[in-house]
Short mmCIF file of C-alpha atoms and ligand atoms in Angstrom, two decimals:
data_model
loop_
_atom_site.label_atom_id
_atom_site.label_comp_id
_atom_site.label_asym_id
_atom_site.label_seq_id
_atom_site.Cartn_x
_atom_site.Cartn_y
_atom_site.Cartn_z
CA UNK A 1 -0.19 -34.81 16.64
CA UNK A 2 2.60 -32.40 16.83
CA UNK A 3 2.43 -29.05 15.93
CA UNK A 4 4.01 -27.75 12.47
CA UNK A 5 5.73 -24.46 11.91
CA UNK A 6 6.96 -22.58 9.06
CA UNK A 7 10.69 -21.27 9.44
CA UNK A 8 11.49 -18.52 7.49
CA UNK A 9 15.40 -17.20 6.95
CA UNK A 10 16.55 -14.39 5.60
CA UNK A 11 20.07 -13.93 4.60
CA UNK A 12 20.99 -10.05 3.84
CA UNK A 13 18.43 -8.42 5.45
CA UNK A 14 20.32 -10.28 9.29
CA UNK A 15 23.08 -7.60 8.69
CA UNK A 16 21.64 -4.11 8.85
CA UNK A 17 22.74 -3.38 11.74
CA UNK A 18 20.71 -0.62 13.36
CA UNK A 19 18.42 -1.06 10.28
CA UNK A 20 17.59 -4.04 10.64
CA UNK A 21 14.44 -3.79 12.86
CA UNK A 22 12.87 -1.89 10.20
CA UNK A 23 13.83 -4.57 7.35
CA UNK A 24 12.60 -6.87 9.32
CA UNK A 25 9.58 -5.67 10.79
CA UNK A 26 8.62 -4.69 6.78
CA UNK A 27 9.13 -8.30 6.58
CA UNK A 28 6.73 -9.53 8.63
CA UNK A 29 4.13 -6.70 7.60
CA UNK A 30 4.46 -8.47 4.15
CA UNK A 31 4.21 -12.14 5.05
CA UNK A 32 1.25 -10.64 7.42
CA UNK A 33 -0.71 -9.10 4.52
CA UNK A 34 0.46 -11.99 2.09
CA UNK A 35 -1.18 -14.33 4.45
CA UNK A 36 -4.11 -12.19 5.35
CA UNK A 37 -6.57 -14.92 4.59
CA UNK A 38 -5.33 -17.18 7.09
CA UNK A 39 -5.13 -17.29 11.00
CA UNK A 40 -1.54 -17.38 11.14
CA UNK A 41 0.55 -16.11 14.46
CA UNK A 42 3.87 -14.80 13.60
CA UNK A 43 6.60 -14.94 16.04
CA UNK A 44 10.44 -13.09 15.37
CA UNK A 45 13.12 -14.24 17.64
CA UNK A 46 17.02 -14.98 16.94
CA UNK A 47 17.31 -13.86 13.25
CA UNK A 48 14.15 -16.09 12.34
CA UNK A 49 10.34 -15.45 11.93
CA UNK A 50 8.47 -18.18 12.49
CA UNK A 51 4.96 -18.86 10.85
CA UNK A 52 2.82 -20.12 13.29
CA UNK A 53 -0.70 -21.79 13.37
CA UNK A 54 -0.04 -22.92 9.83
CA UNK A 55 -1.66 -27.15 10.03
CA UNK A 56 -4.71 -26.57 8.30
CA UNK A 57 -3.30 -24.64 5.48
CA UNK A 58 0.26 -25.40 5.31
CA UNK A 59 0.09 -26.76 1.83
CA UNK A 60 -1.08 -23.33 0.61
CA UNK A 61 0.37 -21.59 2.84
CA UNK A 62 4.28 -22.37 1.67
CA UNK A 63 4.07 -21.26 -2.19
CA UNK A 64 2.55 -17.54 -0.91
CA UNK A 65 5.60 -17.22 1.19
CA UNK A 66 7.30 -18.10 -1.92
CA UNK A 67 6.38 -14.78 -3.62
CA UNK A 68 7.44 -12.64 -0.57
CA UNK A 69 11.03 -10.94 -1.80
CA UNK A 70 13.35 -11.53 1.15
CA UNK A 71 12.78 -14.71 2.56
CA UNK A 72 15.56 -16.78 1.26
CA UNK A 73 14.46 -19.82 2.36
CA UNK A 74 11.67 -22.01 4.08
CA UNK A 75 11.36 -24.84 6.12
CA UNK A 76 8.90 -26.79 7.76
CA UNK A 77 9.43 -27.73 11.27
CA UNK A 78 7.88 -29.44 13.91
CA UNK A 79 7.32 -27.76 17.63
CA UNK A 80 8.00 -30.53 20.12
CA UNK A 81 7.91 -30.56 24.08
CA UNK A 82 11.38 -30.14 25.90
CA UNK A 83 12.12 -33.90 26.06
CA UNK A 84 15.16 -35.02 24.09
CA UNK A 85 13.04 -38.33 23.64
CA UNK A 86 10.09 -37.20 21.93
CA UNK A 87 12.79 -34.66 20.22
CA UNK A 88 14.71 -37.72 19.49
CA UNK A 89 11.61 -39.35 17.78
CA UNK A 90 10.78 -36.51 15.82
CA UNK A 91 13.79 -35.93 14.14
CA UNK A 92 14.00 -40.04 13.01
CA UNK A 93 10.23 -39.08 11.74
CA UNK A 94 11.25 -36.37 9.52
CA UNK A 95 14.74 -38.16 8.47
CA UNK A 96 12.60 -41.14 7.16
CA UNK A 97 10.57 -38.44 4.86
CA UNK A 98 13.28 -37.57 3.22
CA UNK A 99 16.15 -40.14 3.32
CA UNK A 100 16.74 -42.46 0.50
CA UNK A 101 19.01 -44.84 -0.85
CA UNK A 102 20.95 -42.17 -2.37
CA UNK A 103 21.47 -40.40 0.63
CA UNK A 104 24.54 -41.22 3.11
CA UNK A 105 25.72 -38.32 5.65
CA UNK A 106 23.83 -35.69 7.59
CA UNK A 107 24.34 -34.14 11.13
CA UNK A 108 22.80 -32.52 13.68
CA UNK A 109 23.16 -28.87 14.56
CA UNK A 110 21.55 -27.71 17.62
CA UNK A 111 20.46 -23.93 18.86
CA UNK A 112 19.73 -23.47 22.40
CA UNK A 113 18.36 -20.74 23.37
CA UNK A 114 16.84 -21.68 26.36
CA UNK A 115 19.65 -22.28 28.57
CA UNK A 116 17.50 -23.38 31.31
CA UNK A 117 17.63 -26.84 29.01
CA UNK A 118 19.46 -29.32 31.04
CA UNK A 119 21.41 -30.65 27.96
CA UNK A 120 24.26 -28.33 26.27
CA UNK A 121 24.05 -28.37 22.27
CA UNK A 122 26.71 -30.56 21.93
CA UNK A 123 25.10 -32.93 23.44
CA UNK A 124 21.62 -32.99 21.76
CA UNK A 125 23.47 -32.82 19.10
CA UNK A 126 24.97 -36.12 19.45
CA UNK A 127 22.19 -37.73 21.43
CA UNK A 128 19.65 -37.28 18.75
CA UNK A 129 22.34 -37.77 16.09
CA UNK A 130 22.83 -41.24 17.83
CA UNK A 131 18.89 -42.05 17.69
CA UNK A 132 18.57 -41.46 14.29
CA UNK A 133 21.70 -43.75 13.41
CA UNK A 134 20.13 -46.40 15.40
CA UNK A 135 16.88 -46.28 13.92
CA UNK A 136 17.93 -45.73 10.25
CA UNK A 137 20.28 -47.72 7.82
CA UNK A 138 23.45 -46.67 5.95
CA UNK A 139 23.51 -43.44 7.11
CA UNK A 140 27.11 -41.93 8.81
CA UNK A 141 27.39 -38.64 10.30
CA UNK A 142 29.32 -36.08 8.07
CA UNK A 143 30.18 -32.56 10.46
CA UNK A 144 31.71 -30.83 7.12
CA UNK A 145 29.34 -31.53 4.22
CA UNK A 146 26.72 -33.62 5.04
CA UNK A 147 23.87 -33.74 2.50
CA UNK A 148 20.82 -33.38 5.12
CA UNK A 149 20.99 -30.87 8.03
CA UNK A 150 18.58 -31.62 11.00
CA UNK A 151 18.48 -28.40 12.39
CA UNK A 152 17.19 -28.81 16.42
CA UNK A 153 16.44 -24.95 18.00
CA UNK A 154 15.50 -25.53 22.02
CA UNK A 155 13.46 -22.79 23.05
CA UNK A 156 10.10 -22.60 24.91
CA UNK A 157 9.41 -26.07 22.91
CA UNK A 158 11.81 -28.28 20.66
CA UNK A 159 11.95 -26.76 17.15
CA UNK A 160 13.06 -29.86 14.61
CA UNK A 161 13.21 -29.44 10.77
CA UNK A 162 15.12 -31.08 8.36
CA UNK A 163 14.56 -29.94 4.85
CA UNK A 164 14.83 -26.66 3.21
CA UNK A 165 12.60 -24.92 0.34
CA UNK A 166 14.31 -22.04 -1.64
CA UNK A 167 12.54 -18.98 -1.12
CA UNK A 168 12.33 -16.30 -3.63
CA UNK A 169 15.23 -14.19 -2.21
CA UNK A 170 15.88 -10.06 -2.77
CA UNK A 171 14.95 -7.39 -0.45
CA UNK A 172 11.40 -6.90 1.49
CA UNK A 173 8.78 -4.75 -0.90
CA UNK A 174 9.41 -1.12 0.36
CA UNK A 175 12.53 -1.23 2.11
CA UNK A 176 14.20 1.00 -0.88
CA UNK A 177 12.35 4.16 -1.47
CA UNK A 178 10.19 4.71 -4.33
CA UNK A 179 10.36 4.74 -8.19
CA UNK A 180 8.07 4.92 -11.63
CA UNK A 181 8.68 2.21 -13.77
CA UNK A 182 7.91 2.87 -17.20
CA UNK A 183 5.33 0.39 -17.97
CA UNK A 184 4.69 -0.53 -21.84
CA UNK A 185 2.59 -3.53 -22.73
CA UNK A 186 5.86 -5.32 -23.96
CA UNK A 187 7.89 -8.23 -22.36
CA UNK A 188 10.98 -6.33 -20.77
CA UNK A 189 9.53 -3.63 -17.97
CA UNK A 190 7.34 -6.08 -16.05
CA UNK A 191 10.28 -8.00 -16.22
CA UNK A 192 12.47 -4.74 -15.23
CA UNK A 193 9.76 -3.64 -12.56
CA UNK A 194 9.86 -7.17 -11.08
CA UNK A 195 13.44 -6.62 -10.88
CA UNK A 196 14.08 -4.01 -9.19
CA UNK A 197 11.08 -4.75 -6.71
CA UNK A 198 12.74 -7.77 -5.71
CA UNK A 199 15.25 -5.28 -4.07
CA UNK A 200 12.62 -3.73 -2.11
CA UNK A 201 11.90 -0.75 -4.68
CA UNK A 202 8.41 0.09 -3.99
CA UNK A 203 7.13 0.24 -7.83
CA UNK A 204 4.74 3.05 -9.51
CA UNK A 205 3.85 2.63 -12.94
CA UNK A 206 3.45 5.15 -15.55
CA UNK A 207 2.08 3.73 -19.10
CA UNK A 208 1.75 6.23 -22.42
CA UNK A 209 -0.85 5.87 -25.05
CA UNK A 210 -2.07 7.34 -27.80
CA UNK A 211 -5.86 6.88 -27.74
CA UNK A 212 -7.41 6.69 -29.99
CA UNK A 213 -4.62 5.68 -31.75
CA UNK A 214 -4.16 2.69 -29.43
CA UNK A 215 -6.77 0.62 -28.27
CA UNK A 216 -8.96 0.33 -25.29
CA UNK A 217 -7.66 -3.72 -25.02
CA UNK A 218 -3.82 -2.09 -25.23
CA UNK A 219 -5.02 -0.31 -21.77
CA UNK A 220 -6.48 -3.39 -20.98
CA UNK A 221 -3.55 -5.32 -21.52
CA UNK A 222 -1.32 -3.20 -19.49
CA UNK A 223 -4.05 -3.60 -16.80
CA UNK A 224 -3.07 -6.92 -16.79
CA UNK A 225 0.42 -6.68 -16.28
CA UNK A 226 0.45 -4.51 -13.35
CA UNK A 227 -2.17 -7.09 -12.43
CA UNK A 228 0.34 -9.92 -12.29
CA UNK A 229 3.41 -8.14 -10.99
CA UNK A 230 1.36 -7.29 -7.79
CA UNK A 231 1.46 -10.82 -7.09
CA UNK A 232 4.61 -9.78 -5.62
CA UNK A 233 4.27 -6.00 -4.75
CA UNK A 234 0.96 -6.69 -3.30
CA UNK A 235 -0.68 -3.66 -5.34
CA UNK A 236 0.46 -0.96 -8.76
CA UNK A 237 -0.46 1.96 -9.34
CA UNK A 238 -0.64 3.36 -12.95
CA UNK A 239 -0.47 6.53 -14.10
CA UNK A 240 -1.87 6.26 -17.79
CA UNK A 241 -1.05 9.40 -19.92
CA UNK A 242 -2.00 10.35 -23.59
CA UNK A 243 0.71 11.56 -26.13
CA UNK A 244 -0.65 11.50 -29.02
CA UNK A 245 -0.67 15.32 -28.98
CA UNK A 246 3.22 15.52 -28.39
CA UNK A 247 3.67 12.68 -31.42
CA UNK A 248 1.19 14.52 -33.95
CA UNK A 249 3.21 17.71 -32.81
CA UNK A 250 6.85 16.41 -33.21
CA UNK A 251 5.90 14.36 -37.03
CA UNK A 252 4.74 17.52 -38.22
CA UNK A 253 7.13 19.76 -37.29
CA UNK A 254 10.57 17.93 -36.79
CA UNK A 255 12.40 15.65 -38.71
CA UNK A 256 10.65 11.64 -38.85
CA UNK A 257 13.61 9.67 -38.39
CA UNK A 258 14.22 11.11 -35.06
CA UNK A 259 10.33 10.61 -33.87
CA UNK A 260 10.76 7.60 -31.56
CA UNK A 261 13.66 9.23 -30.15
CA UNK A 262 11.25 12.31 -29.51
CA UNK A 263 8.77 10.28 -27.63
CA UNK A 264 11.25 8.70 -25.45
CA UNK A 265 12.55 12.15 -24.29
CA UNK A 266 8.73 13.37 -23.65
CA UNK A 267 7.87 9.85 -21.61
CA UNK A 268 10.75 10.45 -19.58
CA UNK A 269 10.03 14.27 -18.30
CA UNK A 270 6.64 12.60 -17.70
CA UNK A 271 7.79 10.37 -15.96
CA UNK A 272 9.93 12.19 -13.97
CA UNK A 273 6.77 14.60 -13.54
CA UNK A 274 4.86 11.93 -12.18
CA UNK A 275 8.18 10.45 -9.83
CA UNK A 276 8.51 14.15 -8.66
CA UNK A 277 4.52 14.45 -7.15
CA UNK A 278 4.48 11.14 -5.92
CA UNK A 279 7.60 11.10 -3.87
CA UNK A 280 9.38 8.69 -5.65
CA UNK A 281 13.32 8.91 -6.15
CA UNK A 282 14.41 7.48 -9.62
CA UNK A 283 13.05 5.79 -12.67
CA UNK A 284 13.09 2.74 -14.17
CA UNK A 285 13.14 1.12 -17.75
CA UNK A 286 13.09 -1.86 -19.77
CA UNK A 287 15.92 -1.08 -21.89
CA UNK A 288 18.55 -3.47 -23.19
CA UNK A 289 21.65 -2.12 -24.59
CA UNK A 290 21.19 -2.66 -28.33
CA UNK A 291 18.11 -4.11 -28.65
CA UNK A 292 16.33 -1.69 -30.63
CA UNK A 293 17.63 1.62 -32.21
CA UNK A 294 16.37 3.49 -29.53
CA UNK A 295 18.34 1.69 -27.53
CA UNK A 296 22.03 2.05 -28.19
CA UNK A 297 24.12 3.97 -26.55
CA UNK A 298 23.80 7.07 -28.30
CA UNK A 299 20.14 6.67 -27.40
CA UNK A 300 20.01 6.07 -24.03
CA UNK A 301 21.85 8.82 -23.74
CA UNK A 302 20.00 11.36 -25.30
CA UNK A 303 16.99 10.22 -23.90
CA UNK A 304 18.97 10.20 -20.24
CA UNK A 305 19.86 13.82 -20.86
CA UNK A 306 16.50 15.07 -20.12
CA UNK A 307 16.16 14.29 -16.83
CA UNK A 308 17.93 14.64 -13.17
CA UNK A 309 16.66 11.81 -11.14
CA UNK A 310 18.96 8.12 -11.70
CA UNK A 311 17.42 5.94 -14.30
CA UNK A 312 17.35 2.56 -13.35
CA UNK A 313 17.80 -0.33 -16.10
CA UNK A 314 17.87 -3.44 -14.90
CA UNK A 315 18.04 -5.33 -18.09
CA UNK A 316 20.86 -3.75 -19.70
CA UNK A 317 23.29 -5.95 -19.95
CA UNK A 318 20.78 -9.02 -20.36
CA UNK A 319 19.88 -11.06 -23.74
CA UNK A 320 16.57 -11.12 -24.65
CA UNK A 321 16.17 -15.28 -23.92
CA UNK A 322 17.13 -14.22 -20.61
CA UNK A 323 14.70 -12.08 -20.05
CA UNK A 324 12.05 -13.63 -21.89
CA UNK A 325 12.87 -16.87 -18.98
CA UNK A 326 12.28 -14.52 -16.21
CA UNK A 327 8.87 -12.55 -17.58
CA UNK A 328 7.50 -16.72 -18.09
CA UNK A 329 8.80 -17.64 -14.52
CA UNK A 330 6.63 -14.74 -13.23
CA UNK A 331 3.31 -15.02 -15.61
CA UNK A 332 3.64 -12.28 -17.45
CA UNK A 333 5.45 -13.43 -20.31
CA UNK A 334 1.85 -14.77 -21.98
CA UNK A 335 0.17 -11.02 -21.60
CA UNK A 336 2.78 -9.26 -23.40
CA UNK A 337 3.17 -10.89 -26.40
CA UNK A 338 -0.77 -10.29 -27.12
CA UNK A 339 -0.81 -8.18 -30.13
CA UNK A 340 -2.22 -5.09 -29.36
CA UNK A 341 -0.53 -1.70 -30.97
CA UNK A 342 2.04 0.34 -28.73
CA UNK A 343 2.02 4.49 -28.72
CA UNK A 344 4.99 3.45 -30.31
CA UNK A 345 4.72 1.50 -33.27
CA UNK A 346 1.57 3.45 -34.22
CA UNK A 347 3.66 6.38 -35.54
CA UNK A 348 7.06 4.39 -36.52
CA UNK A 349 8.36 5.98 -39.25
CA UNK A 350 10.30 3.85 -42.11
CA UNK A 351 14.11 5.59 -41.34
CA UNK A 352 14.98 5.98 -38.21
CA UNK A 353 18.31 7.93 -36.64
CA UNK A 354 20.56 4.95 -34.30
CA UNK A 355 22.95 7.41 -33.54
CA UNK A 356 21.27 10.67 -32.16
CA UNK A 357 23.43 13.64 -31.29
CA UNK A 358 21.99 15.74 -28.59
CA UNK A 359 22.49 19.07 -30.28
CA UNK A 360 20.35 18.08 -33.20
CA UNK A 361 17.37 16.66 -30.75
CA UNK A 362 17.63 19.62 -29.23
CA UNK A 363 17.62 21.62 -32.26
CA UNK A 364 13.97 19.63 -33.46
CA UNK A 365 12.61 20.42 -30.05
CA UNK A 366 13.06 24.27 -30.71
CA UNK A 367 10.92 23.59 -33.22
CA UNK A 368 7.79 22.46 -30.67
CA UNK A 369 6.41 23.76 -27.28
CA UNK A 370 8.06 21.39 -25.23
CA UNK A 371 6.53 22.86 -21.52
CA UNK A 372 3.20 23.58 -22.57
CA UNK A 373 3.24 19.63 -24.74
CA UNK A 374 4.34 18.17 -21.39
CA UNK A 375 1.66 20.30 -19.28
CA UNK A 376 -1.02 19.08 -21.61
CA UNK A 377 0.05 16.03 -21.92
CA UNK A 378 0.13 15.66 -17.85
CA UNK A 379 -3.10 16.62 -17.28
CA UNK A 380 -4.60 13.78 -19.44
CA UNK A 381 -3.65 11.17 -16.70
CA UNK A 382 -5.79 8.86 -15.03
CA UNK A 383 -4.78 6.71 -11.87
CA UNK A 384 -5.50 3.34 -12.65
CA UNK A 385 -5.01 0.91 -8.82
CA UNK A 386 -5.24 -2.75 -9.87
CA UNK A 387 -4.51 -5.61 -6.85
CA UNK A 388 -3.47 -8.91 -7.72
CA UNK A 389 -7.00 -10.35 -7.02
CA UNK A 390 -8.38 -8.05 -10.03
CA UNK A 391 -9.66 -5.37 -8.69
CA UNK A 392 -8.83 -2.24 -10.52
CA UNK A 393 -10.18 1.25 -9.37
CA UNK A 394 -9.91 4.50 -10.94
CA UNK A 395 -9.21 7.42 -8.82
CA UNK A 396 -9.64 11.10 -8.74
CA UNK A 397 -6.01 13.24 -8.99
P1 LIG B 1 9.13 -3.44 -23.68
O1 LIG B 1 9.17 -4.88 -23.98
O2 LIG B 1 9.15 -3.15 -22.24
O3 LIG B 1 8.00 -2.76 -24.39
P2 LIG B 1 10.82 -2.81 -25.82
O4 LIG B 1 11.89 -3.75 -26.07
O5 LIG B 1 9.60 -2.87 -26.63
O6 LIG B 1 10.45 -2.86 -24.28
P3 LIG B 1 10.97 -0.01 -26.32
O7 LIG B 1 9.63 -0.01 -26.92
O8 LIG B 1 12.09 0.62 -27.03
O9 LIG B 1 11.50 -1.43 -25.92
O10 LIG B 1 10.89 0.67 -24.92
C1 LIG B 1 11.98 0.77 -24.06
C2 LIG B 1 11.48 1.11 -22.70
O11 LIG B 1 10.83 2.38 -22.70
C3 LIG B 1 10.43 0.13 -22.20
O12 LIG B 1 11.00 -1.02 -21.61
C4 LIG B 1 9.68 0.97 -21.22
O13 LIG B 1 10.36 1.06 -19.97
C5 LIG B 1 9.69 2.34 -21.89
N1 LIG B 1 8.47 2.49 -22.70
C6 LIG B 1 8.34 2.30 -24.02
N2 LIG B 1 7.07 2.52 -24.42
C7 LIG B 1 6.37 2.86 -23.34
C8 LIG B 1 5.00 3.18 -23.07
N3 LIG B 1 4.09 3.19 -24.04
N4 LIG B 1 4.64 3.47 -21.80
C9 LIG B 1 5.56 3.44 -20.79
N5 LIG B 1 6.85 3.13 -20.99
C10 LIG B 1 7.26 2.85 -22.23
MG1 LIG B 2 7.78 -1.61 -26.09
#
């Protein structure tokens, strides 16, 4: 039996230039730890990284690669000795895997690296082309669009595949710098964090509560959806914070329609309290333009005016089906529509202002201790770690 091997391509990260060692090398680092239960040798030559050792588990193997952001695609070769024969014989085995009677063109398209080879691509090209025409029916070669590729790299060994499995694309985790996502239980920041992670954005979380206010199960739930998003970012952080000071604080003493408008302001100075310690460069929401009246423009930005670093939406411009389609395609979808209250909607008064102007925020917020509300507020936090296995541990600031 010949050995398998997974080939894994990667389209933007090829183009770096100088930079591309690093995106690469974070690359592997991430397959490495991705595949951590598994003996699996990983070799990186010509633009490729090759998954090796992979027989035994290869069927478990491929849908873990599958959550690794920046492999674009997959595809499962087999190594064969440097014999266009047995090359030959390989490529007719893998053909008659996948051809049916739909299927009329292909070609061959050879790599060889290994010039010592006594055959020029060209011709292995042809020569195996010509083996599998003899050995299969109604087949014709097609060099400009031919619907199966059999892709033959000559190296140390022969290197045959024929099909292709989409990969999940974007960036490798932690190839873009750092930011706090601000994580509520609902259905739009995993969705948002997921996102922006898939362009290599290493993710922190910050999540605001109002305990007792909100529930134990609302932390719970939140747990959760860190839980599942390090599926793909290997492991969150959370830092939890309690507001219900600043929220008792602002309904008493400034005007209720403008409470949620309040909080939002408060979140995001903690938030950019927390991104400031930790190192991180920007923030990151789940807002949608008009989806809620804390989210139209006039909104956004008031609540953008309070702080310096970029804020990140990713879901702006999206509907919420859209988005809804994306937070089921990556399991979180189920966790967030679990009905436990939100800092939020505990406190929601019955009018609220759409159309903020920042002078009369402002104004209300004369009215309150904003530093020493944020201060306090800051040092309630706990750091929650939770890995996509389950564990979650608590640690010490
Ligand atoms: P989501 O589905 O993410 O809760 P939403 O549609 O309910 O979003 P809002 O409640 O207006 O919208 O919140 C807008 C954004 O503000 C959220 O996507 C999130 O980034 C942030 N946010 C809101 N509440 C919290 C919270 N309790 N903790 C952390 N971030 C929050
Ligand atoms: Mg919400």
């Amino acid at each position: 039996m010949l050995e398998k091997v997974i080939i894994v391509k990667y389209g933007e990260i090829g183009l770096k230039g100088k930079n591309r060692y690093f995106f690469e090398n974070t690359l592997i680092a991430n397959i490495k730890k991705k595949l951590k239960d598994y003996d699996i040798k990983i070799l990186k030559t010509h633009g490729r990284i090759y998954v090796e050792n992979v027989d035994e588990n290869i069927d478990s193997i491929i849908p873990l690669l599958q959550e690794v952001f920046g492999i674009v695609a997959l595809s499962i070769g087999v190594k064969a000795p440097l014999d266009l024969e047995i090359g030959g014989q390989v490529a007719i085995d893998l053909m008659k895997e996948v051809v049916h009677d739909q299927v009329k063109t292909f070609k061959v398209e050879t790599r060889r690296s290994n010039k010592g080879f006594p055959y020029k691509s060209p011709e292995i090209s042809s020569e195996i082309g010509g083996m599998i025409l003899e050995n299969l029916d109604n087949l014709k070669v097609d060099v400009h669009n031919p619907e199966i590729v059999v892709t033959v790299e000559v190296r140390d060994l022969i290197y045959i595949y024929v099909v292709s499995i989409p990969g999940i694309g974007g960036m490798p985790y932690k190839t873009a710098s750092k930011a706090v996502l601000l994580l509520s239980g609902g259905i739009d920041s995993p969705v948002a964090g997921y996102l922006m992670a898939r362009r290599g954005v290493e993710i922190e979380a910050v999540h605001f509560h109002s305990f007792p206010f909100t529930s134990e199960r609302a932390q719970e739930k939140v747990i959760e959806l860190a839980r599942r998003m390090a599926k793909y970012t290997g492991h969150i952080r959370i830092h939890s914070i309690n507001i219900l000071e600043i929220q008792t604080e602002t309904n008493q003493k400034c005007p209720l329609p403008q409470s949620t408008i309040l909080s939002r302001r408060f979140m995001m100075r903690l938030a950019e309290k927390v991104a400031k310690e930790i190192g991180a460069r920007s923030l990151i929401t789940g807002e949608s333009i008009g989806q809620v009246a804390s989210q139209t423009m006039e909104s956004l930005a008031v609540t953008n005016a309070t702080v310096q670093m970029p804020v990140f939406r990713p879901l702006i411009a999206m509907d919420k089906i859209d988005i809804i389609k994306i937070a089921q395609s990556i399991d979180t979808f189920e966790t967030s529509i679990l009905p436990y209250e939100d800092c939020c909607t505990v406190f929601l008064p019955e009018k609220v202002v759409t159309r903020p102007e920042l002078a009369d925020i402002e104004a209300s917020e004369a009215l309150v201790d904003v530093y020493a509300l944020v201060e306090k507020a800051f040092a309630t936090r706990e750091i929650i770690g939770v890995k996509y296995e389950g564990t979650v541990w608590r640690q010490e600031k």
